[in-house]
C-alpha positions as a Markdown table, in Angstrom:
| # | Residue | x | y | z |
|---|---|---|---|---|
| 1 | Ser | -38.6 | 1.7 | -11.3 |
| 2 | Met | -35.1 | 2.1 | -10.8 |
| 3 | Thr | -32.6 | -0.6 | -11.6 |
| 4 | Val | -29.9 | -1.1 | -9.8 |
| 5 | Ala | -26.8 | -2.5 | -11.4 |
| 6 | Ser | -25.6 | -5.9 | -9.6 |
| 7 | Ala | -21.9 | -5.6 | -8.7 |
| 8 | Ala | -21.3 | -8.2 | -11.0 |
| 9 | Thr | -21.8 | -5.8 | -14.1 |
| 10 | Val | -19.7 | -3.3 | -12.1 |
| 11 | Pro | -15.9 | -3.2 | -14.3 |
| 12 | Asp | -12.9 | -3.8 | -11.6 |
| 13 | Ser | -11.4 | -0.5 | -12.9 |
| 14 | Leu | -14.4 | 1.0 | -10.7 |
| 15 | Lys | -14.2 | -1.2 | -7.7 |
| 16 | Gln | -11.4 | 0.6 | -5.4 |
| 17 | Thr | -10.8 | -0.4 | -2.3 |
| 18 | Pro | -9.9 | 2.5 | 0.2 |
| 19 | His | -6.6 | 2.4 | 1.0 |
| 20 | Pro | -5.2 | 3.9 | 4.1 |
| 21 | Arg | -3.3 | 6.8 | 2.5 |
| 22 | Ser | -5.4 | 7.0 | -0.4 |
| 23 | Pro | -5.3 | 10.0 | -2.8 |
| 24 | Asp | -8.6 | 11.2 | -1.5 |
| 25 | Ala | -7.1 | 11.5 | 2.1 |
| 26 | Glu | -4.0 | 13.3 | 0.5 |
| 27 | Asn | -6.1 | 16.1 | -0.7 |
| 28 | Lys | -7.8 | 16.3 | 2.9 |
| 29 | Ala | -4.4 | 16.7 | 4.4 |
| 30 | Arg | -3.8 | 20.3 | 5.6 |
| 31 | Arg | -0.4 | 21.6 | 5.3 |
| 32 | Phe | 1.1 | 24.7 | 7.2 |
| 33 | Trp | 4.5 | 26.2 | 7.9 |
| 34 | Ile | 4.4 | 26.9 | 11.6 |
| 35 | Ala | 7.0 | 27.4 | 14.6 |
| 36 | Val | 6.7 | 24.1 | 16.9 |
| 37 | Lys | 8.5 | 23.6 | 20.2 |
| 38 | Met | 8.7 | 19.8 | 21.0 |
| 39 | Pro | 8.5 | 18.3 | 24.5 |
| 40 | Gly | 11.6 | 19.2 | 26.4 |
| 41 | Ala | 13.3 | 21.0 | 23.4 |
| 42 | Ala | 15.1 | 24.3 | 24.2 |
| 43 | Arg | 13.8 | 26.2 | 21.1 |
| 44 | Trp | 11.6 | 26.7 | 18.6 |
| 45 | Leu | 11.9 | 24.7 | 15.4 |
| 46 | Lys | 9.9 | 26.2 | 11.7 |
| 47 | Gln | 8.3 | 23.1 | 10.5 |
| 48 | Leu | 5.8 | 22.0 | 7.7 |
| 49 | Ala | 3.0 | 20.8 | 9.4 |
| 50 | Val | 0.8 | 18.4 | 7.6 |
| 51 | Leu | -2.5 | 17.2 | 9.2 |
| 52 | Asp | -4.8 | 14.1 | 8.0 |
| 53 | Glu | -7.0 | 11.5 | 9.2 |
| 54 | Val | -4.5 | 9.4 | 10.4 |
| 55 | Ser | -1.5 | 11.6 | 12.0 |
| 56 | Leu | -0.4 | 14.9 | 12.3 |
| 57 | Ser | 3.5 | 15.1 | 11.0 |
| 58 | Leu | 5.8 | 17.6 | 11.5 |
| 59 | Phe | 8.9 | 18.0 | 8.5 |
| 60 | Ser | 11.8 | 20.3 | 8.3 |
| 61 | Ser | 11.3 | 21.0 | 4.7 |
| 62 | Glu | 9.0 | 20.0 | 1.6 |
| 63 | Arg | 12.2 | 17.7 | 0.5 |
| 64 | His | 11.6 | 15.7 | 3.6 |
| 65 | Val | 7.7 | 15.7 | 3.1 |
| 66 | Ser | 8.7 | 14.2 | -0.3 |
| 67 | Ala | 11.1 | 11.6 | 0.9 |
| 68 | Gly | 8.2 | 10.8 | 3.9 |
| 69 | Ala | 10.8 | 11.4 | 6.9 |
| 70 | Pro | 8.8 | 13.7 | 9.1 |
| 71 | His | 10.8 | 14.9 | 12.0 |
| 72 | Ala | 8.1 | 14.0 | 14.6 |
| 73 | Leu | 4.9 | 11.9 | 13.8 |
| 74 | Leu | 2.1 | 12.2 | 16.2 |
| 75 | Pro | -0.8 | 9.5 | 15.0 |
| 76 | Thr | -4.3 | 11.5 | 15.3 |
| 77 | Pro | -5.6 | 9.0 | 17.9 |
| 78 | Leu | -3.1 | 9.5 | 20.4 |
| 79 | Leu | -3.8 | 13.5 | 20.2 |
| 80 | Gln | -5.4 | 14.2 | 23.8 |
| 81 | Ser | -6.5 | 17.6 | 23.6 |
| 82 | Val | -5.6 | 20.8 | 22.2 |
| 83 | Trp | -5.7 | 24.6 | 23.7 |
| 84 | Pro | -5.7 | 27.6 | 21.9 |
| 85 | Arg | -4.5 | 30.8 | 23.4 |
| 86 | Asp | -4.0 | 33.8 | 21.8 |
| 87 | Arg | -1.5 | 32.8 | 19.2 |
| 88 | Leu | -0.1 | 29.9 | 21.1 |
| 89 | Leu | -1.7 | 26.7 | 20.6 |
| 90 | Ser | -0.7 | 23.6 | 23.4 |
| 91 | Leu | -1.2 | 20.1 | 22.2 |
| 92 | Arg | -1.2 | 17.3 | 24.7 |
| 93 | Val | 0.1 | 13.8 | 23.4 |
| 94 | Ala | -0.9 | 10.6 | 24.8 |
| 95 | Gly | 2.8 | 9.6 | 26.3 |
| 96 | Ala | 4.5 | 12.8 | 26.3 |
| 97 | Lys | 4.7 | 14.6 | 29.5 |
| 98 | Glu | 5.0 | 18.1 | 28.1 |
| 99 | Pro | 2.4 | 19.5 | 25.4 |
| 100 | Phe | 3.8 | 20.0 | 21.6 |
| 101 | Arg | 3.6 | 24.1 | 21.4 |
| 102 | Phe | 2.6 | 25.6 | 17.9 |
| 103 | Leu | 3.1 | 29.6 | 17.3 |
| 104 | Ala | 0.5 | 30.5 | 14.9 |
| 105 | Glu | 0.6 | 33.5 | 13.0 |
| 106 | Asn | -2.2 | 35.1 | 14.7 |
| 107 | Ala | -5.0 | 34.5 | 16.9 |
| 108 | Leu | -7.6 | 33.7 | 14.0 |
| 109 | Glu | -5.1 | 31.1 | 12.5 |
| 110 | Cys | -4.6 | 29.8 | 15.9 |
| 111 | Ala | -8.0 | 28.9 | 16.5 |
| 112 | Glu | -9.0 | 27.3 | 13.3 |
| 113 | Trp | -5.9 | 25.0 | 13.4 |
| 114 | Ala | -7.1 | 23.9 | 17.0 |
| 115 | Thr | -10.7 | 23.3 | 15.3 |
| 116 | Leu | -9.0 | 21.1 | 12.9 |
| 117 | Ile | -6.9 | 19.1 | 15.0 |
| 118 | Arg | -9.7 | 18.6 | 17.4 |
| 119 | Asp | -12.0 | 17.4 | 14.5 |
| 120 | Ala | -9.1 | 14.8 | 13.4 |
| 121 | Tyr | -8.5 | 13.2 | 16.8 |
| 122 | Thr | -12.4 | 13.3 | 17.5 |
| 123 | Thr | -13.1 | 11.6 | 14.2 |
| 124 | Ala | -10.1 | 9.1 | 15.0 |
| 125 | Arg | -11.8 | 8.2 | 18.6 |
| 126 | Gln | -15.2 | 7.7 | 16.5 |
| 127 | Arg | -13.5 | 5.5 | 14.3 |
| 128 | Gly | -11.7 | 3.5 | 17.0 |
| 129 | Thr | -14.6 | 2.8 | 18.9 |
| 130 | Glu | -16.6 | 1.7 | 15.7 |
| 131 | Leu | -13.6 | -1.1 | 14.9 |
């Protein structure tokens, strides 16, 4: 029969408490350069979008990513709906009158991002109801 080691025998170095920004979460983050039109903005901006379990962050450059200074930070629980149409992705966020608009390279990429974003906010909502 299998003997399971009790918690006391596990060295502290192996008992890792999950951290909101764990290296694991970093690895799961999706990064893509994309043209973004913020709600109420007149023009499109080239932004580096970083999507992870907790947020969709928009950065102006890699330097801003390193500095942890996003141009916009959208917590995943506030994302309401995402609608891909050809290359254009419209993302509705709680509290914003207009959607955020993203312009992908092609329709396939647009559909893939829509799926990733939808998965992120669906997971965030499920977590919210579990808390």
